Short mmCIF file of C-alpha atoms in Angstrom, two decimals:
data_model
loop_
_atom_site.label_atom_id
_atom_site.label_comp_id
_atom_site.label_asym_id
_atom_site.label_seq_id
_atom_site.Cartn_x
_atom_site.Cartn_y
_atom_site.Cartn_z
CA UNK A 1 32.73 -69.16 -37.67
CA UNK A 2 31.56 -72.77 -38.07
CA UNK A 3 31.49 -74.38 -41.53
CA UNK A 4 29.90 -77.69 -40.42
CA UNK A 5 27.25 -76.93 -37.84
CA UNK A 6 25.60 -80.33 -38.05
CA UNK A 7 28.62 -81.92 -36.41
CA UNK A 8 28.95 -79.16 -33.78
CA UNK A 9 27.28 -80.02 -30.48
CA UNK A 10 26.67 -76.34 -29.72
CA UNK A 11 24.30 -76.02 -32.66
CA UNK A 12 20.56 -75.88 -31.84
CA UNK A 13 18.60 -77.24 -34.83
CA UNK A 14 15.16 -76.38 -33.41
CA UNK A 15 14.81 -73.49 -35.85
CA UNK A 16 15.73 -75.74 -38.79
CA UNK A 17 13.16 -78.29 -37.72
CA UNK A 18 10.51 -75.58 -37.41
CA UNK A 19 11.26 -73.84 -40.70
CA UNK A 20 12.57 -76.77 -42.75
CA UNK A 21 15.70 -74.81 -43.56
CA UNK A 22 19.00 -76.68 -43.35
CA UNK A 23 21.89 -74.82 -41.88
CA UNK A 24 25.27 -76.05 -43.07
CA UNK A 25 27.66 -73.23 -42.15
CA UNK A 26 27.38 -70.21 -39.87
CA UNK A 27 29.31 -66.97 -39.39
CA UNK A 28 28.48 -64.60 -36.48
CA UNK A 29 30.18 -61.46 -35.17
CA UNK A 30 29.18 -59.27 -32.17
CA UNK A 31 27.66 -55.82 -32.52
CA UNK A 32 30.13 -54.13 -30.19
CA UNK A 33 29.44 -50.48 -29.50
CA UNK A 34 30.50 -47.77 -27.06
CA UNK A 35 28.30 -49.11 -24.33
CA UNK A 36 29.31 -52.76 -24.86
CA UNK A 37 27.89 -55.56 -26.98
CA UNK A 38 24.56 -54.49 -28.42
CA UNK A 39 23.78 -57.78 -30.17
CA UNK A 40 25.01 -60.27 -32.80
CA UNK A 41 24.92 -60.29 -36.61
CA UNK A 42 24.77 -63.75 -38.12
CA UNK A 43 24.91 -65.15 -41.69
CA UNK A 44 24.29 -68.77 -42.80
CA UNK A 45 25.16 -70.89 -45.85
CA UNK A 46 27.09 -69.18 -48.58
CA UNK A 47 25.22 -69.22 -51.88
CA UNK A 48 28.08 -70.95 -53.65
CA UNK A 49 28.03 -73.64 -50.96
CA UNK A 50 31.61 -72.83 -50.15
CA UNK A 51 32.75 -72.56 -46.52
CA UNK A 52 33.15 -69.17 -44.85
CA UNK A 53 36.64 -67.73 -44.90
CA UNK A 54 38.59 -65.17 -42.87
CA UNK A 55 37.83 -62.60 -45.56
CA UNK A 56 34.12 -63.23 -45.00
CA UNK A 57 34.62 -62.75 -41.30
CA UNK A 58 36.53 -59.46 -41.72
CA UNK A 59 33.87 -58.20 -44.13
CA UNK A 60 31.09 -59.08 -41.69
CA UNK A 61 32.96 -57.45 -38.83
CA UNK A 62 33.24 -54.26 -40.88
CA UNK A 63 29.53 -54.38 -41.60
CA UNK A 64 28.82 -54.94 -37.90
CA UNK A 65 30.77 -51.79 -37.01
CA UNK A 66 28.60 -49.74 -39.36
CA UNK A 67 25.49 -51.51 -38.10
CA UNK A 68 26.23 -50.85 -34.44
CA UNK A 69 26.96 -47.19 -35.19
CA UNK A 70 23.63 -46.94 -37.00
CA UNK A 71 21.92 -48.77 -34.14
CA UNK A 72 23.37 -46.51 -31.48
CA UNK A 73 22.52 -43.42 -33.51
CA UNK A 74 18.99 -44.66 -33.91
CA UNK A 75 18.75 -45.26 -30.18
CA UNK A 76 20.11 -41.79 -29.47
CA UNK A 77 17.71 -40.24 -31.93
CA UNK A 78 14.88 -42.13 -30.29
CA UNK A 79 15.96 -40.86 -26.91
CA UNK A 80 16.25 -37.33 -28.27
CA UNK A 81 12.81 -37.64 -29.85
CA UNK A 82 11.36 -38.78 -26.55
CA UNK A 83 13.14 -35.97 -24.70
CA UNK A 84 11.91 -33.47 -27.27
CA UNK A 85 8.40 -34.84 -26.98
CA UNK A 86 8.56 -34.52 -23.19
CA UNK A 87 10.03 -31.06 -23.49
CA UNK A 88 7.34 -30.07 -25.95
CA UNK A 89 4.68 -31.31 -23.54
CA UNK A 90 6.36 -29.39 -20.72
CA UNK A 91 6.47 -26.28 -22.88
CA UNK A 92 2.79 -26.70 -23.70
CA UNK A 93 1.99 -27.04 -20.01
CA UNK A 94 4.26 -24.10 -19.19
CA UNK A 95 2.65 -22.03 -21.92
CA UNK A 96 -0.79 -22.93 -20.61
CA UNK A 97 0.37 -22.02 -17.13
CA UNK A 98 1.80 -18.71 -18.35
CA UNK A 99 -1.42 -17.98 -20.21
CA UNK A 100 -3.36 -18.75 -17.05
CA UNK A 101 -1.04 -16.60 -14.94
CA UNK A 102 -1.22 -13.77 -17.46
CA UNK A 103 -4.97 -13.99 -17.47
CA UNK A 104 -4.99 -14.05 -13.67
CA UNK A 105 -2.64 -11.07 -13.41
CA UNK A 106 -4.67 -9.15 -15.97
CA UNK A 107 -7.83 -9.87 -14.05
CA UNK A 108 -6.13 -8.98 -10.76
CA UNK A 109 -4.84 -5.72 -12.23
CA UNK A 110 -8.29 -4.85 -13.57
CA UNK A 111 -9.76 -5.71 -10.18
CA UNK A 112 -7.25 -3.47 -8.42
CA UNK A 113 -7.93 -0.57 -10.77
CA UNK A 114 -11.68 -1.00 -10.32
CA UNK A 115 -11.57 -0.86 -6.53
CA UNK A 116 -8.90 1.82 -6.17
CA UNK A 117 -9.86 4.30 -8.90
CA UNK A 118 -13.23 5.06 -7.34
CA UNK A 119 -14.42 5.20 -3.77
CA UNK A 120 -16.45 2.06 -3.15
CA UNK A 121 -18.09 0.54 -0.13
CA UNK A 122 -16.80 -2.62 1.53
CA UNK A 123 -19.80 -4.61 0.28
CA UNK A 124 -19.05 -3.58 -3.32
CA UNK A 125 -15.42 -4.64 -2.95
CA UNK A 126 -16.40 -8.04 -1.56
CA UNK A 127 -18.97 -8.60 -4.33
CA UNK A 128 -16.45 -7.70 -7.04
CA UNK A 129 -13.93 -10.08 -5.48
CA UNK A 130 -16.34 -13.02 -5.45
CA UNK A 131 -17.49 -12.40 -9.04
CA UNK A 132 -13.94 -12.07 -10.32
CA UNK A 133 -12.84 -15.35 -8.72
CA UNK A 134 -15.84 -17.27 -10.06
CA UNK A 135 -15.26 -16.01 -13.60
CA UNK A 136 -11.53 -16.62 -13.49
CA UNK A 137 -11.46 -20.10 -11.93
CA UNK A 138 -14.76 -21.52 -13.16
CA UNK A 139 -15.79 -22.04 -9.58
CA UNK A 140 -19.17 -23.41 -8.59
CA UNK A 141 -19.75 -20.76 -5.94
CA UNK A 142 -18.08 -18.05 -3.86
CA UNK A 143 -19.03 -16.90 -0.36
CA UNK A 144 -17.58 -14.31 2.00
CA UNK A 145 -18.09 -14.47 5.76
CA UNK A 146 -16.98 -11.69 8.09
CA UNK A 147 -16.10 -12.07 11.74
CA UNK A 148 -17.85 -9.45 13.87
CA UNK A 149 -17.93 -9.56 17.65
CA UNK A 150 -16.74 -13.19 17.66
CA UNK A 151 -19.60 -14.18 15.38
CA UNK A 152 -19.62 -15.08 11.68
CA UNK A 153 -21.86 -12.99 9.46
CA UNK A 154 -22.50 -13.69 5.74
CA UNK A 155 -21.51 -10.82 3.47
CA UNK A 156 -21.56 -12.14 -0.13
CA UNK A 157 -23.07 -15.33 -1.55
CA UNK A 158 -22.71 -16.20 -5.25
CA UNK A 159 -23.88 -19.55 -6.55
CA UNK A 160 -25.56 -22.22 -4.41
CA UNK A 161 -26.71 -21.30 -0.93
CA UNK A 162 -24.31 -22.19 1.88
CA UNK A 163 -25.63 -21.53 5.37
CA UNK A 164 -23.59 -21.01 8.47
CA UNK A 165 -23.59 -24.03 10.75
CA UNK A 166 -21.27 -25.40 13.46
CA UNK A 167 -19.26 -27.46 10.95
CA UNK A 168 -18.63 -24.51 8.63
CA UNK A 169 -17.92 -22.25 11.60
CA UNK A 170 -15.26 -24.69 12.77
CA UNK A 171 -13.60 -24.73 9.33
CA UNK A 172 -13.49 -20.95 9.19
CA UNK A 173 -12.09 -20.71 12.73
CA UNK A 174 -9.31 -23.18 11.82
CA UNK A 175 -8.30 -21.07 8.83
CA UNK A 176 -8.31 -17.87 10.93
CA UNK A 177 -6.15 -19.50 13.60
CA UNK A 178 -3.62 -20.87 11.08
CA UNK A 179 -3.67 -17.73 8.96
CA UNK A 180 -3.11 -19.61 5.69
CA UNK A 181 -5.42 -20.89 2.91
CA UNK A 182 -6.73 -24.44 3.27
CA UNK A 183 -8.46 -26.91 0.95
CA UNK A 184 -11.20 -29.14 2.34
CA UNK A 185 -12.52 -32.18 0.48
CA UNK A 186 -16.12 -33.35 1.00
CA UNK A 187 -16.50 -30.80 3.75
CA UNK A 188 -18.78 -29.35 4.92
CA UNK A 189 -21.42 -31.96 4.27
CA UNK A 190 -24.01 -29.45 3.01
CA UNK A 191 -21.88 -28.75 -0.09
CA UNK A 192 -22.07 -32.31 -1.38
CA UNK A 193 -25.80 -31.92 -1.94
CA UNK A 194 -25.09 -29.16 -4.50
CA UNK A 195 -22.29 -31.03 -6.29
CA UNK A 196 -19.44 -29.19 -4.58
CA UNK A 197 -16.70 -31.57 -3.50
CA UNK A 198 -13.82 -29.16 -2.83
CA UNK A 199 -13.89 -26.03 -0.68
CA UNK A 200 -11.02 -23.53 -0.71
CA UNK A 201 -11.03 -21.20 2.31
CA UNK A 202 -8.73 -18.15 2.24
CA UNK A 203 -8.41 -15.64 5.11
CA UNK A 204 -9.14 -11.99 4.28
CA UNK A 205 -5.95 -10.77 5.90
CA UNK A 206 -5.29 -7.03 6.05
CA UNK A 207 -2.17 -5.41 7.47
CA UNK A 208 -3.64 -4.92 10.95
CA UNK A 209 -6.15 -7.74 11.39
CA UNK A 210 -8.15 -10.51 9.67
CA UNK A 211 -11.52 -9.36 8.36
CA UNK A 212 -13.03 -12.77 7.63
CA UNK A 213 -12.82 -15.64 5.13
CA UNK A 214 -13.36 -16.07 1.39
CA UNK A 215 -14.77 -19.49 0.46
CA UNK A 216 -14.63 -20.88 -3.09
CA UNK A 217 -16.38 -24.11 -4.06
CA UNK A 218 -15.31 -26.41 -6.94
CA UNK A 219 -16.98 -29.37 -8.56
CA UNK A 220 -13.56 -30.98 -9.12
CA UNK A 221 -11.68 -32.71 -6.36
CA UNK A 222 -8.37 -31.06 -7.22
CA UNK A 223 -7.46 -27.40 -6.89
CA UNK A 224 -4.44 -26.40 -8.93
CA UNK A 225 -1.70 -24.43 -7.18
CA UNK A 226 -2.04 -21.44 -9.56
CA UNK A 227 -5.77 -21.25 -8.83
CA UNK A 228 -5.07 -21.27 -5.10
CA UNK A 229 -2.46 -18.51 -5.50
CA UNK A 230 -4.84 -16.43 -7.62
CA UNK A 231 -7.62 -16.67 -5.06
CA UNK A 232 -5.19 -15.76 -2.29
CA UNK A 233 -4.03 -12.66 -4.22
CA UNK A 234 -7.63 -11.58 -4.82
CA UNK A 235 -8.46 -12.04 -1.14
CA UNK A 236 -5.39 -10.13 0.03
CA UNK A 237 -6.06 -7.22 -2.34
CA UNK A 238 -9.71 -7.07 -1.32
CA UNK A 239 -8.81 -7.05 2.39
CA UNK A 240 -6.22 -4.30 1.83
CA UNK A 241 -8.74 -2.24 -0.14
CA UNK A 242 -11.37 -2.54 2.60
CA UNK A 243 -8.79 -1.63 5.26
CA UNK A 244 -7.65 1.36 3.19
CA UNK A 245 -11.27 2.43 2.77
CA UNK A 246 -11.81 2.25 6.51
CA UNK A 247 -8.64 4.23 7.19
CA UNK A 248 -9.64 6.80 4.57
CA UNK A 249 -13.03 7.21 6.19
CA UNK A 250 -11.39 7.64 9.59
CA UNK A 251 -8.96 10.21 8.20
CA UNK A 252 -11.73 12.07 6.41
CA UNK A 253 -13.84 12.08 9.55
CA UNK A 254 -10.92 13.41 11.59
CA UNK A 255 -10.21 15.96 8.86
CA UNK A 256 -13.84 17.12 8.88
CA UNK A 257 -13.80 17.38 12.66
CA UNK A 258 -10.60 19.41 12.54
CA UNK A 259 -12.07 21.71 9.90
CA UNK A 260 -15.18 22.12 12.02
CA UNK A 261 -13.05 23.12 14.99
CA UNK A 262 -10.96 25.48 12.88
CA UNK A 263 -14.00 27.13 11.33
CA UNK A 264 -15.62 27.64 14.71
CA UNK A 265 -12.88 30.03 15.85
CA UNK A 266 -12.25 33.62 14.83
CA UNK A 267 -8.50 33.09 14.68
CA UNK A 268 -6.77 32.24 11.42
CA UNK A 269 -5.06 28.86 11.58
CA UNK A 270 -2.74 27.01 9.19
CA UNK A 271 -1.13 23.64 9.91
CA UNK A 272 2.30 22.87 8.44
CA UNK A 273 3.08 19.14 8.39
CA UNK A 274 6.35 17.48 9.34
CA UNK A 275 7.63 17.82 5.76
CA UNK A 276 7.26 21.60 5.90
CA UNK A 277 4.22 21.82 3.60
CA UNK A 278 0.80 23.38 4.10
CA UNK A 279 -1.57 20.63 5.27
CA UNK A 280 -4.75 22.39 6.34
CA UNK A 281 -6.07 25.92 6.87
CA UNK A 282 -9.39 27.50 7.79
CA UNK A 283 -11.31 30.15 5.87
CA UNK A 284 -10.28 32.86 8.32
CA UNK A 285 -6.66 32.34 7.27
CA UNK A 286 -7.54 32.99 3.62
CA UNK A 287 -9.45 36.12 4.65
CA UNK A 288 -6.54 37.58 6.62
CA UNK A 289 -3.75 36.69 4.20
CA UNK A 290 -5.58 37.16 0.88
CA UNK A 291 -4.28 33.79 -0.36
CA UNK A 292 -6.21 31.34 -2.56
CA UNK A 293 -7.46 27.98 -1.34
CA UNK A 294 -5.41 26.33 -4.12
CA UNK A 295 -2.44 26.20 -1.75
CA UNK A 296 -4.13 23.23 -0.06
CA UNK A 297 -4.46 21.34 -3.33
CA UNK A 298 -0.77 21.61 -4.27
CA UNK A 299 0.63 20.76 -0.81
CA UNK A 300 2.60 24.01 -0.94
CA UNK A 301 6.03 24.12 0.77
CA UNK A 302 6.49 26.67 3.56
CA UNK A 303 8.89 28.84 1.52
CA UNK A 304 6.42 29.15 -1.38
CA UNK A 305 3.63 29.83 1.08
CA UNK A 306 5.49 32.92 2.35
CA UNK A 307 6.41 33.97 -1.19
CA UNK A 308 2.75 34.00 -2.22
CA UNK A 309 1.73 35.71 1.00
CA UNK A 310 4.35 38.42 0.55
CA UNK A 311 3.12 39.04 -3.02
CA UNK A 312 -0.41 39.96 -1.84
CA UNK A 313 0.45 41.79 1.40
CA UNK A 314 2.18 45.02 2.47
CA UNK A 315 4.19 43.59 5.36
CA UNK A 316 7.86 44.47 5.50
CA UNK A 317 10.06 41.71 4.03
CA UNK A 318 12.02 41.57 7.24
CA UNK A 319 8.92 40.77 9.29
CA UNK A 320 7.84 38.01 6.90
CA UNK A 321 11.34 36.53 6.96
CA UNK A 322 11.36 36.65 10.77
CA UNK A 323 8.05 34.79 10.98
CA UNK A 324 9.24 32.14 8.50
CA UNK A 325 12.45 31.66 10.47
CA UNK A 326 10.48 31.33 13.71
CA UNK A 327 8.19 28.70 12.18
CA UNK A 328 11.20 26.69 10.99
CA UNK A 329 12.70 26.96 14.46
CA UNK A 330 9.55 25.50 16.04
CA UNK A 331 9.31 22.86 13.29
CA UNK A 332 12.86 21.74 14.10
CA UNK A 333 11.98 21.67 17.84
CA UNK A 334 14.44 24.45 18.65
CA UNK A 335 11.64 26.26 20.53
CA UNK A 336 8.28 25.04 21.91
CA UNK A 337 6.43 28.17 20.73
CA UNK A 338 7.05 31.72 19.52
CA UNK A 339 4.72 34.73 19.47
CA UNK A 340 4.85 38.17 17.92
CA UNK A 341 3.14 40.76 15.72
CA UNK A 342 3.03 41.60 12.00
CA UNK A 343 2.50 45.25 11.08
CA UNK A 344 1.71 46.41 7.57
CA UNK A 345 3.84 49.27 6.35
CA UNK A 346 0.80 51.55 6.10
CA UNK A 347 -0.41 50.43 9.55
CA UNK A 348 -3.76 49.37 8.05
CA UNK A 349 -3.53 45.88 9.49
CA UNK A 350 -1.83 44.41 12.54
CA UNK A 351 -1.74 40.66 13.13
CA UNK A 352 -0.86 38.98 16.40
CA UNK A 353 0.50 35.46 15.93
CA UNK A 354 1.70 32.46 17.87
CA UNK A 355 3.58 29.47 16.45
CA UNK A 356 2.99 26.17 18.28
CA UNK A 357 4.58 22.77 17.96
CA UNK A 358 2.14 20.11 16.63
CA UNK A 359 2.72 16.81 18.44
CA UNK A 360 3.23 13.54 16.58
CA UNK A 361 0.37 11.02 16.75
CA UNK A 362 0.12 7.64 15.01
CA UNK A 363 1.37 8.00 11.44
CA UNK A 364 1.53 11.78 11.79
CA UNK A 365 5.04 13.20 12.13
CA UNK A 366 4.02 16.45 13.81
CA UNK A 367 4.58 19.92 12.39
CA UNK A 368 3.74 23.48 13.42
CA UNK A 369 0.47 25.36 13.88
CA UNK A 370 0.35 29.07 13.06
CA UNK A 371 -2.48 30.92 14.82
CA UNK A 372 -3.13 34.54 13.84
CA UNK A 373 -5.57 37.15 15.14
CA UNK A 374 -6.39 40.52 13.62
CA UNK A 375 -5.76 43.08 16.37
CA UNK A 376 -6.04 46.15 14.12
CA UNK A 377 -9.22 47.37 15.87
CA UNK A 378 -7.72 46.67 19.28
CA UNK A 379 -4.65 48.70 18.43
CA UNK A 380 -6.83 51.52 17.11
CA UNK A 381 -8.95 51.46 20.27
CA UNK A 382 -5.86 51.67 22.43
CA UNK A 383 -4.60 54.63 20.39
CA UNK A 384 -7.95 56.44 20.69
CA UNK A 385 -8.11 55.74 24.43
CA UNK A 386 -4.60 57.11 24.90
CA UNK A 387 -5.47 60.24 22.90
CA UNK A 388 -8.62 60.76 24.95
CA UNK A 389 -6.71 60.36 28.21
CA UNK A 390 -4.08 62.86 27.12
CA UNK A 391 -6.76 65.32 26.10
CA UNK A 392 -8.61 65.03 29.42
CA UNK A 393 -5.42 65.38 31.43
CA UNK A 394 -4.45 68.46 29.47
CA UNK A 395 -7.87 70.07 29.99
CA UNK A 396 -7.81 69.35 33.75
CA UNK A 397 -4.30 70.54 34.40
CA UNK A 398 -5.06 74.17 33.31
CA UNK A 399 -7.82 74.93 35.94
CA UNK A 400 -5.99 73.01 38.61
CA UNK A 401 -2.94 75.15 38.07
CA UNK A 402 -5.04 78.32 38.65
CA UNK A 403 -6.54 76.83 41.82
CA UNK A 404 -3.08 75.95 43.10
CA UNK A 405 -1.86 79.52 42.53
CA UNK A 406 -4.84 80.98 44.42
CA UNK A 407 -4.30 78.61 47.33
CA UNK A 408 -0.63 79.55 47.44
CA UNK A 409 -1.53 83.25 47.62
CA UNK A 410 -4.05 82.65 50.37
CA UNK A 411 -1.61 80.65 52.46
CA UNK A 412 0.90 83.49 52.23
CA UNK A 413 -1.67 85.98 53.61
CA UNK A 414 -2.03 88.01 50.47
CA UNK A 415 -5.81 87.98 50.89
CA UNK A 416 -5.73 88.44 54.66
CA UNK A 417 -5.78 86.05 57.61
CA UNK A 418 -7.29 82.61 56.97
CA UNK A 419 -9.45 80.73 59.44
CA UNK A 420 -7.96 77.92 61.52
CA UNK A 421 -9.86 75.34 59.48
CA UNK A 422 -8.20 76.40 56.25
CA UNK A 423 -4.77 76.51 57.91
CA UNK A 424 -5.01 73.02 59.34
CA UNK A 425 -6.59 71.35 56.35
CA UNK A 426 -4.29 69.45 53.94
CA UNK A 427 -3.71 70.65 50.42
CA UNK A 428 -5.75 68.28 48.24
CA UNK A 429 -5.06 70.09 44.97
CA UNK A 430 -1.38 69.53 45.42
CA UNK A 431 -1.87 65.75 45.96
CA UNK A 432 -4.28 65.43 43.06
CA UNK A 433 -2.03 67.38 40.73
CA UNK A 434 0.96 65.25 41.58
CA UNK A 435 -0.96 62.08 40.63
CA UNK A 436 -1.98 63.35 37.21
CA UNK A 437 0.13 62.37 34.18
CA UNK A 438 1.73 65.13 32.25
CA UNK A 439 0.03 66.03 28.99
CA UNK A 440 1.55 64.97 25.74
#
């Protein structure tokens, strides 16, 4: 507080000289806040031309306290407003990112359903992948190159033409070696002529091997991380779908070959997988058992297989239970194989069977193979042959017995003396008779 500033050497009258205002007295107090002195509040020249007093100073100090509180609150509010504005911008960006991710996931889900709900060729899967990426990321072009016999072959080309050359081949080889997506700027040189300044190259990586590369061209020089992740997901799903298609074709081919082998034999065959369910059977099996082919569609367990078989057959329950137990024994590797016969209670049908252990191979976990053969005719032929043999033996034994009696009488001299030739000759009827089986 200074009531005569003109006589105070600390007073700077430059403002008075500029404005023409004459300062006579001056009262100033600091704006002291929580964080220190924020500034100064100053008053000049009382209106009544009286000097400033201690009361004036206390009043100004009280006002300064309110002022500094208001100032600090305003600063805090400003900081909060800025933070809220930044947060709002972040939320907008996050929302845009979530919308983009949701759109990408929706597109990826639709893509997955499209390629997995129907059997498509590898070329169709690649074409759908390229189209989906171009529509989703607003790309300038999409190209797929496959590696076959150490050479790169074009598979799909959407947008501007991009030809294989040593520079592009080198880029693709680098991506294959590293196994991760890469972004190239202003490379290869042929893309600059079509306005493409950024090339994203993603390997088509399946579970077993790398099929090739997916290339996506952009007019912008910056590829956002979400776009890169989306393209990588599309490429991975496409590669998995193509690999699954190849495996399915291999399995179907092997299945067809197995069916061809099974149908070429007269024996009935049914394969039980490692889980104890019916996996495959030939037509001869359905003919012998009277079962429906629907058992293959439902992947029928072994117990239900025997229940249905018992319902349409006349085999004794004990025989069916024995065969089921033997198959479980082979399935559990308690025995390498078991053989036997099934006889219907009315003897109308006789089946000869053998249960073999199916070896594990690749993803297959083994199982058991039941092979059955209808030996009803063979059994009947054996019975007829035995009856015929018994009948012939019976018919031959009667005359031979008479011959033996006559020979016995002759050797005893009942009919007179025999010649020396008859005495010295052996008795063939006796030897022949002893070798004949007795009649039934």
